[in-house]
Amino acid sequence: MKTPYKNIYNVLKLNRFIVVSVIVCTFLSSTISVWMVFITNENALNNAFAINIDGSIIPLKLVSQKENFKVEALAHLELFHNYFYNIDASNYEKNLKKALWLGNSSIDNLYRQKKADGVYNRLLQYSLVQKVLGIDSQITENNGSYSFTATTIFEINRGSIIDTYELVSTGNLIMVDRNFPNNPHGLLITNYFENTLKKLNNESP
């Protein structure tokens, strides 16, 4: 005799199959999750730190930040030295104004000293062209503070004579808020000092 209801045993078997399937899927999911956490932890332990030259442990995030800082610091120093020393009668005011944004009062004081010494007047009077040929900067870190030594090679075209000079300057770098486009790297040169200026050669064009 047929009834509108399914066989009770078939219903129980179906329910048991569903329950077992859910348990198996849950177990597999938990196992995969635990395995992924383990692998992630192992990778973190192996790759999250670097060894400093003195044997100390440095987080890679900090290493990355320092590497980024060095890249920006070198770019900042190159920008400054090009603005401050790559000048002629037509662009010196514009370039020096930009250079003053990249340093503190030590840059401004040097600019005023050069102005008082007649450097820029001679630039205008004799139509001199001062061109930067190369900049080599070395950055040193000491307990979170940064200092630099920059060697700038530049030439002064006097028309009939081209003199080439080597300038060695030093200073410190501190981090400040970025100011686009005036100070895009968010760094400021402090304690800037021109240590030595040496003539390399005389050339006739």
mmCIF file of C-alpha atoms in Angstrom:
data_model
loop_
_atom_site.group_PDB
_atom_site.id
_atom_site.type_symbol
_atom_site.label_atom_id
_atom_site.label_comp_id
_atom_site.label_asym_id
_atom_site.label_seq_id
_atom_site.Cartn_x
_atom_site.Cartn_y
_atom_site.Cartn_z
ATOM 1 C CA MET A 1 0.000 0.000 0.000
ATOM 2 C CA LYS A 2 1.530 3.345 -1.031
ATOM 3 C CA THR A 3 1.719 6.286 1.350
ATOM 4 C CA PRO A 4 2.535 9.940 0.685
ATOM 5 C CA TYR A 5 5.511 9.664 3.038
ATOM 6 C CA LYS A 6 9.011 8.477 2.170
ATOM 7 C CA ASN A 7 10.467 5.476 3.834
ATOM 8 C CA ILE A 8 11.720 6.512 7.292
ATOM 9 C CA TYR A 9 14.986 4.626 6.759
ATOM 10 C CA ASN A 10 15.757 6.538 3.594
ATOM 11 C CA VAL A 11 15.175 9.821 5.379
ATOM 12 C CA LEU A 12 17.483 8.809 8.245
ATOM 13 C CA LYS A 13 20.203 7.680 5.817
ATOM 14 C CA LEU A 14 19.990 11.002 3.988
ATOM 15 C CA ASN A 15 20.217 12.946 7.231
ATOM 16 C CA ARG A 16 23.197 10.883 8.361
ATOM 17 C CA PHE A 17 24.939 11.493 5.032
ATOM 18 C CA ILE A 18 24.384 15.232 5.358
ATOM 19 C CA VAL A 19 25.686 15.292 8.944
ATOM 20 C CA VAL A 20 28.773 13.245 8.049
ATOM 21 C CA SER A 21 29.463 15.480 5.036
ATOM 22 C CA VAL A 22 29.227 18.610 7.178
ATOM 23 C CA ILE A 23 31.589 17.119 9.772
ATOM 24 C CA VAL A 24 34.128 16.092 7.105
ATOM 25 C CA CYS A 25 34.000 19.518 5.420
ATOM 26 C CA THR A 26 34.417 21.230 8.786
ATOM 27 C CA PHE A 27 37.387 19.027 9.643
ATOM 28 C CA LEU A 28 39.048 19.662 6.289
ATOM 29 C CA SER A 29 38.425 23.400 6.571
ATOM 30 C CA SER A 30 39.886 23.508 10.086
ATOM 31 C CA THR A 31 42.901 21.462 9.005
ATOM 32 C CA ILE A 32 43.599 23.744 6.031
ATOM 33 C CA SER A 33 43.208 26.844 8.237
ATOM 34 C CA VAL A 34 45.638 25.503 10.831
ATOM 35 C CA TRP A 35 48.117 24.580 8.094
ATOM 36 C CA MET A 36 47.909 28.053 6.539
ATOM 37 C CA VAL A 37 48.440 29.707 9.926
ATOM 38 C CA PHE A 38 51.467 27.477 10.507
ATOM 39 C CA ILE A 39 52.990 28.282 7.114
ATOM 40 C CA THR A 40 52.331 32.011 7.563
ATOM 41 C CA ASN A 41 53.949 31.943 10.992
ATOM 42 C CA GLU A 42 56.986 30.081 9.647
ATOM 43 C CA ASN A 43 57.370 32.602 6.830
ATOM 44 C CA ALA A 44 57.024 35.455 9.294
ATOM 45 C CA LEU A 45 59.677 33.997 11.583
ATOM 46 C CA ASN A 46 62.050 33.396 8.692
ATOM 47 C CA ASN A 47 61.455 36.596 6.739
ATOM 48 C CA ALA A 48 60.255 39.248 9.177
ATOM 49 C CA PHE A 49 63.727 40.083 10.490
ATOM 50 C CA ALA A 50 67.162 40.882 9.151
ATOM 51 C CA ILE A 51 70.573 40.667 10.772
ATOM 52 C CA ASN A 52 72.458 43.911 11.245
ATOM 53 C CA ILE A 53 76.235 44.076 10.735
ATOM 54 C CA ASP A 54 76.682 43.981 14.530
ATOM 55 C CA GLY A 55 74.548 40.830 14.835
ATOM 56 C CA SER A 56 71.413 42.544 16.137
ATOM 57 C CA ILE A 57 67.955 41.717 14.792
ATOM 58 C CA ILE A 58 66.166 44.356 12.706
ATOM 59 C CA PRO A 59 62.535 44.047 11.565
ATOM 60 C CA LEU A 60 62.339 43.989 7.779
ATOM 61 C CA LYS A 61 59.734 46.744 7.895
ATOM 62 C CA LEU A 62 62.305 48.952 9.557
ATOM 63 C CA VAL A 63 64.932 47.865 7.024
ATOM 64 C CA SER A 64 62.557 48.803 4.211
ATOM 65 C CA GLN A 65 61.860 52.179 5.818
ATOM 66 C CA LYS A 66 65.588 52.853 6.129
ATOM 67 C CA GLU A 67 66.186 51.865 2.528
ATOM 68 C CA ASN A 68 63.397 54.185 1.414
ATOM 69 C CA PHE A 69 64.822 56.939 3.614
ATOM 70 C CA LYS A 70 68.264 56.580 2.035
ATOM 71 C CA VAL A 71 66.815 56.781 -1.492
ATOM 72 C CA GLU A 72 64.838 59.904 -0.622
ATOM 73 C CA ALA A 73 67.749 61.432 1.276
ATOM 74 C CA LEU A 74 70.093 61.029 -1.692
ATOM 75 C CA ALA A 75 67.463 62.517 -4.000
ATOM 76 C CA HIS A 76 66.943 65.413 -1.584
ATOM 77 C CA LEU A 77 70.665 66.168 -1.423
ATOM 78 C CA GLU A 78 71.016 65.995 -5.188
ATOM 79 C CA LEU A 79 68.064 68.348 -5.597
ATOM 80 C CA PHE A 80 69.514 70.834 -3.126
ATOM 81 C CA HIS A 81 73.027 70.869 -4.567
ATOM 82 C CA ASN A 82 71.687 71.308 -8.081
ATOM 83 C CA TYR A 83 69.513 74.230 -7.023
ATOM 84 C CA PHE A 84 72.210 75.884 -4.905
ATOM 85 C CA TYR A 85 75.217 75.454 -7.182
ATOM 86 C CA ASN A 86 73.820 74.994 -10.693
ATOM 87 C CA ILE A 87 73.216 78.685 -11.353
ATOM 88 C CA ASP A 88 73.739 81.425 -13.907
ATOM 89 C CA ALA A 89 72.613 85.023 -14.374
ATOM 90 C CA SER A 90 69.198 83.977 -15.650
ATOM 91 C CA ASN A 91 68.162 81.380 -13.065
ATOM 92 C CA TYR A 92 70.079 81.997 -9.834
ATOM 93 C CA GLU A 93 67.250 83.795 -8.016
ATOM 94 C CA LYS A 94 64.707 81.108 -8.883
ATOM 95 C CA ASN A 95 67.076 78.244 -8.055
ATOM 96 C CA LEU A 96 68.258 79.715 -4.771
ATOM 97 C CA LYS A 97 64.677 80.330 -3.676
ATOM 98 C CA LYS A 98 63.931 76.641 -4.271
ATOM 99 C CA ALA A 99 67.120 75.595 -2.460
ATOM 100 C CA LEU A 100 66.141 77.555 0.660
ATOM 101 C CA TRP A 101 63.045 75.368 1.028
ATOM 102 C CA LEU A 102 65.270 72.297 1.428
ATOM 103 C CA GLY A 103 67.326 73.456 4.411
ATOM 104 C CA ASN A 104 67.082 75.443 7.622
ATOM 105 C CA SER A 105 68.734 78.701 8.640
ATOM 106 C CA SER A 106 72.218 77.287 8.010
ATOM 107 C CA ILE A 107 71.442 77.364 4.276
ATOM 108 C CA ASP A 108 69.959 80.836 4.509
ATOM 109 C CA ASN A 109 73.005 82.087 6.415
ATOM 110 C CA LEU A 110 75.348 80.685 3.754
ATOM 111 C CA TYR A 111 73.266 82.301 1.030
ATOM 112 C CA ARG A 112 73.414 85.681 2.802
ATOM 113 C CA GLN A 113 77.170 85.343 3.317
ATOM 114 C CA LYS A 114 77.732 84.608 -0.375
ATOM 115 C CA LYS A 115 75.494 87.523 -1.304
ATOM 116 C CA ALA A 116 77.434 89.854 1.012
ATOM 117 C CA ASP A 117 80.703 88.611 -0.505
ATOM 118 C CA GLY A 118 79.474 89.616 -3.957
ATOM 119 C CA VAL A 119 79.252 86.094 -5.399
ATOM 120 C CA TYR A 120 75.958 86.710 -7.152
ATOM 121 C CA ASN A 121 76.923 90.208 -8.276
ATOM 122 C CA ARG A 122 79.933 88.742 -10.063
ATOM 123 C CA LEU A 123 77.649 86.148 -11.586
ATOM 124 C CA LEU A 124 75.597 88.976 -13.110
ATOM 125 C CA GLN A 125 78.497 91.297 -13.924
ATOM 126 C CA TYR A 126 80.552 88.763 -15.835
ATOM 127 C CA SER A 127 77.693 86.532 -17.078
ATOM 128 C CA LEU A 128 79.231 83.523 -15.389
ATOM 129 C CA VAL A 129 77.718 80.074 -15.770
ATOM 130 C CA GLN A 130 78.166 77.689 -12.840
ATOM 131 C CA LYS A 131 77.256 74.121 -13.790
ATOM 132 C CA VAL A 132 77.128 71.050 -11.551
ATOM 133 C CA LEU A 133 78.860 68.059 -13.144
ATOM 134 C CA GLY A 134 78.337 65.438 -10.439
ATOM 135 C CA ILE A 135 77.191 64.929 -6.846
ATOM 136 C CA ASP A 136 78.340 62.068 -4.619
ATOM 137 C CA SER A 137 76.652 61.926 -1.205
ATOM 138 C CA GLN A 138 77.365 59.576 1.702
ATOM 139 C CA ILE A 139 74.779 59.224 4.484
ATOM 140 C CA THR A 140 75.621 58.045 8.000
ATOM 141 C CA GLU A 141 73.147 57.017 10.709
ATOM 142 C CA ASN A 142 73.932 57.322 14.396
ATOM 143 C CA ASN A 143 71.204 56.425 16.912
ATOM 144 C CA GLY A 144 68.404 57.557 14.655
ATOM 145 C CA SER A 145 70.069 60.797 13.526
ATOM 146 C CA TYR A 146 71.443 61.235 10.023
ATOM 147 C CA SER A 147 74.480 63.133 8.789
ATOM 148 C CA PHE A 148 75.948 63.402 5.312
ATOM 149 C CA THR A 149 79.048 64.273 3.396
ATOM 150 C CA ALA A 150 78.542 65.474 -0.164
ATOM 151 C CA THR A 151 81.194 65.937 -2.831
ATOM 152 C CA THR A 152 80.044 68.247 -5.610
ATOM 153 C CA ILE A 153 82.001 68.730 -8.802
ATOM 154 C CA PHE A 154 81.084 71.888 -10.680
ATOM 155 C CA GLU A 155 82.576 74.161 -13.291
ATOM 156 C CA ILE A 156 82.503 77.908 -13.753
ATOM 157 C CA ASN A 157 82.482 79.067 -17.332
ATOM 158 C CA ARG A 158 84.139 82.461 -17.530
ATOM 159 C CA GLY A 159 83.921 82.708 -21.300
ATOM 160 C CA SER A 160 87.552 82.191 -22.241
ATOM 161 C CA ILE A 161 88.339 79.909 -19.294
ATOM 162 C CA ILE A 162 86.487 77.040 -17.653
ATOM 163 C CA ASP A 163 87.508 76.319 -14.070
ATOM 164 C CA THR A 164 86.492 73.034 -12.426
ATOM 165 C CA TYR A 165 86.088 72.766 -8.654
ATOM 166 C CA GLU A 166 85.496 70.100 -6.044
ATOM 167 C CA LEU A 167 83.376 71.141 -3.062
ATOM 168 C CA VAL A 168 83.045 68.947 0.029
ATOM 169 C CA SER A 169 80.134 69.861 2.284
ATOM 170 C CA THR A 170 78.595 68.315 5.392
ATOM 171 C CA GLY A 171 75.375 68.563 7.346
ATOM 172 C CA ASN A 172 72.517 66.709 8.970
ATOM 173 C CA LEU A 173 69.100 65.586 7.792
ATOM 174 C CA ILE A 174 65.860 65.685 9.738
ATOM 175 C CA MET A 175 62.374 64.584 8.716
ATOM 176 C CA VAL A 176 59.637 67.190 8.298
ATOM 177 C CA ASP A 177 56.221 67.272 6.661
ATOM 178 C CA ARG A 178 56.249 66.975 2.896
ATOM 179 C CA ASN A 179 55.474 70.193 1.081
ATOM 180 C CA PHE A 180 54.706 69.737 -2.604
ATOM 181 C CA PRO A 181 56.338 70.997 -4.748
ATOM 182 C CA ASN A 182 58.697 72.939 -2.471
ATOM 183 C CA ASN A 183 59.947 70.030 -0.343
ATOM 184 C CA PRO A 184 58.690 66.789 -1.919
ATOM 185 C CA HIS A 185 60.903 64.426 0.123
ATOM 186 C CA GLY A 186 59.926 65.763 3.548
ATOM 187 C CA LEU A 187 63.536 66.282 4.654
ATOM 188 C CA LEU A 188 65.431 69.307 5.889
ATOM 189 C CA ILE A 189 69.172 69.973 5.740
ATOM 190 C CA THR A 190 70.588 71.355 8.986
ATOM 191 C CA ASN A 191 74.071 72.422 10.122
ATOM 192 C CA TYR A 192 75.137 72.774 6.501
ATOM 193 C CA PHE A 193 78.787 73.705 6.065
ATOM 194 C CA GLU A 194 81.123 74.026 3.078
ATOM 195 C CA ASN A 195 84.249 72.276 4.325
ATOM 196 C CA THR A 196 86.678 72.470 1.425
ATOM 197 C CA LEU A 197 86.741 73.986 -2.050
ATOM 198 C CA LYS A 198 89.508 72.848 -4.384
ATOM 199 C CA LYS A 199 90.236 73.838 -7.969
ATOM 200 C CA LEU A 200 90.804 70.759 -10.084
ATOM 201 C CA ASN A 201 92.026 72.215 -13.372
ATOM 202 C CA ASN A 202 91.953 75.040 -15.877
ATOM 203 C CA GLU A 203 90.689 74.398 -19.369
ATOM 204 C CA SER A 204 90.436 76.638 -22.377
ATOM 205 C CA PRO A 205 87.413 75.958 -24.610
#
